[in-house]
Coordinates of C-alpha atoms and ligand atoms in Angstrom, one line a residue:
M8 CA 3.3 -3.5 19.7
P9 CA 2.0 -1.0 22.4
K10 CA -1.5 0.1 21.7
T11 CA -1.7 3.9 21.6
Q12 CA -4.8 5.6 22.7
R13 CA -3.8 9.1 21.4
D14 CA -6.0 10.5 18.7
Y15 CA -4.4 9.7 15.3
Y16 CA -5.1 13.2 13.9
E17 CA -3.5 14.7 17.0
V18 CA -0.5 12.3 16.5
L19 CA 0.0 13.6 13.0
G20 CA -0.9 17.1 14.0
V21 CA -3.5 17.6 11.3
G22 CA -7.1 18.5 11.3
R23 CA -9.9 16.0 10.9
G24 CA -10.5 17.1 7.4
A25 CA -7.0 16.7 6.2
D26 CA -6.7 15.5 2.6
P27 CA -4.3 12.6 1.6
A28 CA -1.5 15.0 0.5
E29 CA -1.6 16.9 3.8
L30 CA -1.5 13.6 5.7
K31 CA 1.4 12.3 3.7
R32 CA 3.3 15.5 4.2
A33 CA 2.7 15.5 8.0
Y34 CA 3.6 11.8 8.1
R35 CA 6.9 12.2 6.2
K36 CA 7.9 15.1 8.4
L37 CA 7.3 13.3 11.6
A38 CA 8.7 10.0 10.5
M39 CA 11.9 11.6 9.4
R40 CA 12.2 13.4 12.7
Y41 CA 11.6 10.3 14.8
H42 CA 13.2 7.8 12.7
P43 CA 15.5 5.4 14.7
D44 CA 18.4 6.1 12.4
R45 CA 18.3 9.7 13.4
N46 CA 17.7 9.0 17.1
P47 CA 19.9 6.0 18.0
G48 CA 19.1 4.6 21.4
D49 CA 16.2 7.0 22.0
A50 CA 13.3 4.9 23.1
S51 CA 10.8 7.7 23.2
A52 CA 11.6 8.7 19.6
E53 CA 11.1 5.1 18.6
E54 CA 7.8 5.0 20.3
R55 CA 6.8 8.2 18.5
F56 CA 8.0 6.7 15.2
K57 CA 5.8 3.7 15.6
E58 CA 2.9 5.8 16.8
V59 CA 3.2 8.1 13.7
G60 CA 3.4 5.0 11.4
E61 CA 0.3 3.5 13.0
A62 CA -1.7 6.7 12.7
Y63 CA -0.7 7.1 9.1
A64 CA -1.4 3.5 8.2
V65 CA -5.0 4.0 9.4
L66 CA -5.7 7.6 8.2
S67 CA -4.2 7.0 4.7
D68 CA -6.6 4.1 4.1
P69 CA -10.0 5.5 3.2
E70 CA -11.9 2.6 4.6
K71 CA -9.9 2.4 7.9
R72 CA -10.1 6.1 8.3
Q73 CA -13.8 6.0 8.0
R74 CA -14.1 3.2 10.5
Y75 CA -11.7 5.1 12.8
D76 CA -13.8 8.3 12.4
T77 CA -16.9 6.4 13.3
F78 CA -15.7 4.0 16.0
G79 CA -12.4 5.4 17.2
H80 CA -9.5 3.1 17.9
A81 CA -11.6 0.1 18.3
G82 CA -12.8 0.4 14.7
A83 CA -9.5 1.0 13.1
G84 CA -8.4 -2.6 13.4
M85 CA -5.0 -1.6 14.8
P86 CA -2.6 -2.4 12.0
D87 CA 0.5 -4.2 13.0
L88 CA 3.4 -2.6 11.1
G89 CA 6.0 -5.2 12.1
G90 CA 6.5 -8.8 11.6
F91 CA 4.3 -9.5 8.7
G92 CA 6.9 -8.9 6.1
F93 CA 4.5 -6.4 4.6
Q94 CA 4.2 -2.7 4.7
S95 CA 1.5 -0.4 3.4
A96 CA 2.0 3.0 1.9
F97 CA 5.7 2.9 2.9
D98 CA 7.5 4.4 -0.1
L99 CA 9.4 6.1 2.6
F100 CA 11.5 3.1 2.9
D101 CA 13.6 3.9 -0.1
M102 CA 14.4 7.3 1.4
F103 CA 15.6 6.0 4.7
F104 CA 17.2 2.7 4.0
G105 CA 18.9 3.8 0.7
Q106 CA 21.0 6.0 2.8
G107 CA 20.4 4.2 6.1
A108 CA 22.6 1.2 5.2
G109 CA 25.6 3.5 4.8
G110 CA 24.8 5.3 8.0
R111 CA 24.8 2.1 10.0
Q112 CA 28.3 1.2 8.9
G113 CA 30.2 3.4 11.3
R114 CA 28.5 2.3 14.4
S115 CA 29.2 -1.3 15.0
G116 CA 30.1 -4.6 13.3
P117 CA 29.9 -5.5 9.7
P118 CA 27.8 -3.4 7.2
R119 CA 24.3 -4.2 6.3
G120 CA 23.5 -4.7 2.6
A121 CA 21.4 -2.1 0.8
D122 CA 17.7 -2.6 0.5
L123 CA 16.6 -2.9 -3.1
R124 CA 13.3 -1.8 -4.7
L125 CA 11.6 -3.5 -7.6
A126 CA 8.6 -2.0 -9.3
V127 CA 6.0 -4.7 -10.0
T128 CA 2.8 -4.5 -12.0
I129 CA 0.2 -7.1 -11.4
S130 CA -3.4 -7.6 -12.7
F131 CA -6.4 -6.7 -10.7
E132 CA -7.4 -10.4 -10.2
D133 CA -3.9 -11.3 -9.0
A134 CA -4.0 -8.5 -6.5
I135 CA -7.2 -9.8 -5.1
R136 CA -6.3 -13.5 -5.1
G137 CA -2.5 -13.2 -4.4
V138 CA 0.0 -14.5 -6.8
S139 CA 3.5 -16.2 -6.9
R140 CA 6.0 -14.5 -9.2
T141 CA 9.6 -15.2 -10.0
F142 CA 11.8 -12.2 -10.6
D143 CA 15.2 -12.2 -12.2
V144 CA 17.1 -9.6 -10.2
R145 CA 20.7 -8.5 -10.8
K146 CA 22.1 -7.6 -7.4
P147 CA 25.2 -7.8 -5.2
V148 CA 25.6 -11.3 -3.9
V149 CA 28.3 -12.9 -1.6
C150 CA 31.5 -13.6 -3.6
D151 CA 32.0 -17.4 -4.0
A152 CA 35.8 -17.2 -4.3
C153 CA 36.5 -15.6 -1.0
E154 CA 33.2 -16.6 0.7
G155 CA 32.5 -12.9 1.2
R156 CA 35.6 -12.2 3.3
G157 CA 37.3 -10.1 0.6
A158 CA 40.7 -11.6 1.3
A159 CA 42.3 -13.7 -1.5
P160 CA 41.8 -17.4 -0.9
G161 CA 44.4 -18.7 1.6
T162 CA 44.9 -15.3 3.1
R163 CA 43.2 -13.5 5.9
A164 CA 42.2 -10.0 6.8
D165 CA 44.5 -8.4 9.4
I166 CA 43.4 -6.3 12.4
C167 CA 43.6 -2.7 11.3
P168 CA 46.8 -1.2 12.7
E169 CA 45.3 2.3 12.9
C170 CA 42.4 1.6 15.2
Q171 CA 43.5 -1.9 16.5
G172 CA 40.3 -3.3 15.3
A173 CA 38.0 -0.9 17.0
G174 CA 36.7 0.5 13.8
Q175 CA 36.8 4.1 15.2
V176 CA 39.3 6.6 16.2
R177 CA 39.3 9.5 18.8
R178 CA 40.4 12.9 17.7
V179 CA 41.2 15.6 20.2
R180 CA 41.0 19.2 19.2
Q181 CA 41.2 22.4 21.0
S182 CA 38.2 24.8 21.0
L183 CA 37.2 27.9 22.9
L184 CA 35.5 25.6 25.5
G185 CA 38.5 23.5 26.0
Q186 CA 39.5 20.0 24.6
M187 CA 36.8 18.4 22.5
V188 CA 37.0 14.7 21.8
Q189 CA 35.4 13.4 18.7
V190 CA 34.9 9.8 17.8
Q191 CA 35.0 9.1 14.1
P192 CA 35.0 6.0 11.9
C193 CA 38.6 4.9 11.3
P194 CA 39.8 6.4 8.0
R195 CA 42.1 3.5 7.3
C196 CA 39.6 0.6 7.5
H197 CA 36.4 2.7 7.1
G198 CA 35.1 1.4 10.4
E199 CA 35.4 -2.2 9.7
G200 CA 38.4 -2.8 12.1
Q201 CA 40.3 -4.9 9.6
V202 CA 42.3 -4.4 6.5
I203 CA 43.0 -6.8 3.6
A204 CA 46.6 -7.2 2.5
S205 CA 45.9 -9.3 -0.6
P206 CA 42.4 -8.7 -1.8
C207 CA 40.4 -11.4 -3.6
T208 CA 40.7 -11.0 -7.3
A209 CA 37.1 -12.1 -8.1
C210 CA 35.6 -9.2 -6.1
R211 CA 38.6 -6.9 -5.7
G212 CA 38.3 -7.2 -1.9
A213 CA 34.6 -6.2 -1.8
G214 CA 33.4 -9.6 -0.7
V215 CA 30.4 -9.1 -3.0
V216 CA 29.9 -9.4 -6.8
D217 CA 27.0 -8.5 -9.0
A218 CA 25.1 -11.5 -10.3
Q219 CA 21.7 -12.5 -11.6
R220 CA 19.4 -14.3 -9.2
S221 CA 15.9 -15.7 -9.5
I222 CA 13.7 -14.8 -6.5
E223 CA 10.3 -16.4 -6.0
V224 CA 8.0 -14.2 -4.2
S225 CA 4.4 -14.8 -2.8
I226 CA 2.4 -11.6 -3.2
P227 CA -0.3 -11.7 -0.6
A228 CA -3.9 -11.6 -1.5
G229 CA -5.4 -8.1 -1.2
V230 CA -2.4 -6.0 -2.1
D231 CA -3.2 -2.6 -3.6
N232 CA -1.5 0.3 -5.3
E233 CA 1.2 2.0 -3.2
M234 CA 1.7 -1.0 -1.0
Q235 CA 5.1 -2.6 -0.7
V236 CA 5.8 -6.2 -0.1
R237 CA 8.9 -6.8 1.9
V238 CA 11.1 -9.9 1.0
P239 CA 13.5 -10.2 3.9
G240 CA 17.1 -10.8 3.1
E241 CA 16.7 -10.6 -0.7
G242 CA 18.3 -7.2 -1.0
A243 CA 22.0 -6.6 -1.6
A244 CA 24.4 -8.9 0.2
A245 CA 26.7 -7.3 2.6
P246 CA 30.4 -8.0 2.5
R247 CA 32.4 -9.7 5.2
G248 CA 29.7 -11.4 7.2
G249 CA 27.1 -8.6 7.3
T250 CA 23.4 -9.2 6.9
S251 CA 21.8 -8.8 3.5
G252 CA 19.3 -6.0 2.9
D253 CA 15.7 -6.5 2.1
L254 CA 13.9 -6.5 -1.2
F255 CA 10.9 -4.3 -1.5
L256 CA 8.3 -4.9 -4.2
A257 CA 6.5 -1.6 -5.1
I258 CA 3.1 -2.8 -6.3
T259 CA 1.1 -1.3 -9.1
V260 CA -2.2 -2.9 -9.8
R261 CA -3.7 -2.6 -13.3
P262 CA -7.2 -1.2 -13.2
H263 CA -10.1 -3.5 -13.9
E264 CA -12.4 -2.8 -16.8
L265 CA -15.6 -2.9 -14.7
L266 CA -14.7 -2.9 -11.0
E267 CA -13.2 -0.1 -9.0
R268 CA -11.4 -0.7 -5.8
R269 CA -11.8 1.6 -2.7
G270 CA -9.9 0.0 0.2
L271 CA -11.5 -3.4 0.7
T272 CA -14.7 -2.4 -1.2
L273 CA -15.1 -3.2 -4.8
L274 CA -17.5 -0.9 -6.7
Y275 CA -19.5 -1.8 -9.7
E276 CA -21.6 0.8 -11.6
C277 CA -24.4 -1.2 -13.0
P278 CA -26.4 0.3 -16.0
V279 CA -30.1 -0.7 -16.0
T280 CA -33.0 0.4 -18.2
I281 CA -35.8 2.5 -17.0
S282 CA -38.1 -0.5 -17.1
Q283 CA -35.7 -2.7 -15.2
A284 CA -35.5 -0.1 -12.4
A285 CA -39.2 0.5 -12.4
L286 CA -40.3 -3.2 -12.7
G287 CA -37.5 -4.9 -10.9
D288 CA -35.4 -7.7 -12.5
T289 CA -32.7 -10.2 -11.9
I290 CA -29.5 -8.9 -13.3
T291 CA -26.1 -10.5 -13.6
V292 CA -23.1 -8.5 -12.3
P293 CA -19.5 -9.2 -12.6
T294 CA -17.5 -9.9 -9.4
V295 CA -14.0 -11.1 -8.9
D296 CA -15.5 -14.5 -8.2
G297 CA -17.3 -14.6 -11.5
P298 CA -20.8 -13.4 -12.5
R299 CA -23.4 -13.3 -9.8
P300 CA -27.2 -12.8 -10.0
V301 CA -28.5 -9.8 -8.2
E302 CA -32.2 -9.0 -7.5
L303 CA -33.2 -5.5 -8.5
R304 CA -36.4 -4.6 -6.6
P305 CA -39.3 -2.8 -8.3
G306 CA -38.9 0.9 -8.0
T307 CA -35.1 1.0 -7.7
Q308 CA -33.8 4.5 -7.8
Y309 CA -30.9 6.0 -9.6
G310 CA -27.8 5.7 -7.3
E311 CA -29.2 3.0 -5.1
T312 CA -26.7 0.5 -3.9
I313 CA -26.9 -3.2 -3.4
R314 CA -24.2 -4.8 -1.1
L315 CA -22.7 -8.2 -1.9
P316 CA -21.1 -9.3 1.3
G317 CA -17.7 -11.0 1.2
L318 CA -17.1 -10.3 -2.5
G319 CA -14.8 -7.4 -2.0
A320 CA -11.0 -7.4 -1.7
P321 CA -9.3 -9.2 1.2
D322 CA -7.3 -7.4 3.8
P323 CA -3.7 -8.6 3.2
R324 CA -3.0 -8.8 6.9
T325 CA -6.1 -10.7 8.1
G326 CA -7.5 -12.2 4.9
R327 CA -10.9 -10.9 5.9
R328 CA -12.7 -9.8 2.7
G329 CA -14.7 -6.6 2.2
D330 CA -17.9 -6.3 0.2
Q331 CA -18.8 -5.5 -3.4
V332 CA -21.2 -2.7 -3.8
V333 CA -23.4 -2.5 -6.9
R334 CA -24.5 1.1 -7.6
V335 CA -27.5 1.3 -9.9
R336 CA -27.3 3.7 -12.8
V337 CA -30.6 4.1 -14.7
V338 CA -29.8 4.8 -18.3
V339 CA -32.4 7.2 -19.7
P340 CA -32.9 6.5 -23.5
T341 CA -31.7 9.3 -25.7
H342 CA -33.5 8.2 -28.9
L343 CA -37.2 7.4 -28.7
S344 CA -39.5 6.4 -31.5
E345 CA -42.7 8.4 -32.0
K346 CA -44.7 5.7 -30.3
Q347 CA -42.4 5.5 -27.3
R348 CA -42.4 9.3 -27.0
R349 CA -46.2 9.3 -27.0
V350 CA -46.6 6.6 -24.5
L351 CA -44.0 8.1 -22.2
A352 CA -45.6 11.5 -22.4
E353 CA -49.0 10.0 -21.7
L354 CA -47.7 7.9 -18.7
F355 CA -45.4 10.6 -17.3
P356 CA -46.8 14.0 -18.3
P357 CA -44.2 16.7 -18.0
D358 CA -46.2 18.7 -15.6
G359 CA -44.4 17.0 -12.7
Q360 CA -47.6 15.8 -11.1
P361 CA -47.8 12.2 -10.0
H362 CA -49.5 10.0 -12.5
P363 CA -52.1 7.5 -11.1
V364 CA -51.1 3.9 -11.7
R365 CA -53.8 2.3 -13.7
K366 CA -54.5 -1.1 -15.1
G367 CA -52.0 -2.1 -17.8
F368 CA -49.4 0.4 -16.7
F369 CA -46.5 -2.0 -16.5
E370 CA -47.4 -3.7 -19.8
N371 CA -47.6 -0.3 -21.5
L372 CA -44.3 0.8 -20.0
R373 CA -42.5 -2.4 -20.9
E374 CA -43.8 -2.1 -24.5
A375 CA -42.9 1.6 -24.7
I376 CA -39.3 1.2 -23.5
G377 CA -38.9 -1.8 -25.7
R378 CA -36.9 -4.1 -23.5
Ligands
ZN405 ZN1 35.9 -12.3 -3.3
ZN406 ZN1 40.8 0.9 11.4

């Protein structure tokens, strides 16, 4: 894949402050304009299409976008959009390939089977670790009786007499500018170049029948909401020797009770008492790898963060794991006993002036807060 050095914001034609909705709009518009199905044989459109996809893949991922904003192209990690059997944020595929399969038919050779989309919900933990799942999918498969040829067993398809097998016909019509020649798919054989005299009874000549199939899929570690996993060749079968479409799993990840995911970072809001924050403590925090002890330093402030390297979500392309970030939330007690109120008022007088630390301060505080 050629590496572009054009600014991603410029590629999408948006400002640096563009919000996700704006990015998506700009991306959809450009991707549709430059999509190869709309620009057959146009190499520069294809180049632009890739460039737009690359820009969107980076800018639509908060973490990658931040790295890109900070380090430029070197920091974005250059997503590779092809060849991994995996696409991110590409709900666009339905739009294109749902129709695209039909659009391809007229051009050359046998048709391609339609792409299929399956909505899949997985747990937070499965999304982090990756999971194998088996799905029962009802889809068009190659007809056994005629081996997909569409002709009754023992018979064959004939060359279409209308187009002599070319699949297309030329129409000449008169216009103000003179004769216009139009090339159209052959109406007799619908562009396939052959006709079936005695259709297979099992599939009525279609070459495909609907059937249930079990498909085992490995969902890569690190998938996130709005990602799609592509399973090549597991879409609808194409009749008469065409290639099958692909199956796309549209992933939904169930939220975790305690952890929140932002790109490759997992965030944990950790409630601590005033005395834990003031005195320091060893606390236990949940991670996707199980509970981990974390040192809270004395004097920890509200909102302070502690980074646990390598305990975040893995990048599904590289396997590299992000970090977990523990954000400290000091919980201020809402109900105090008379004694606690008195000690607190004495230690932290409400005049806002710093109170001198004296002997016994920590013991008093510990007792006052009652931990
Ligand atoms: Zn058949
Ligand atoms: Zn024909």
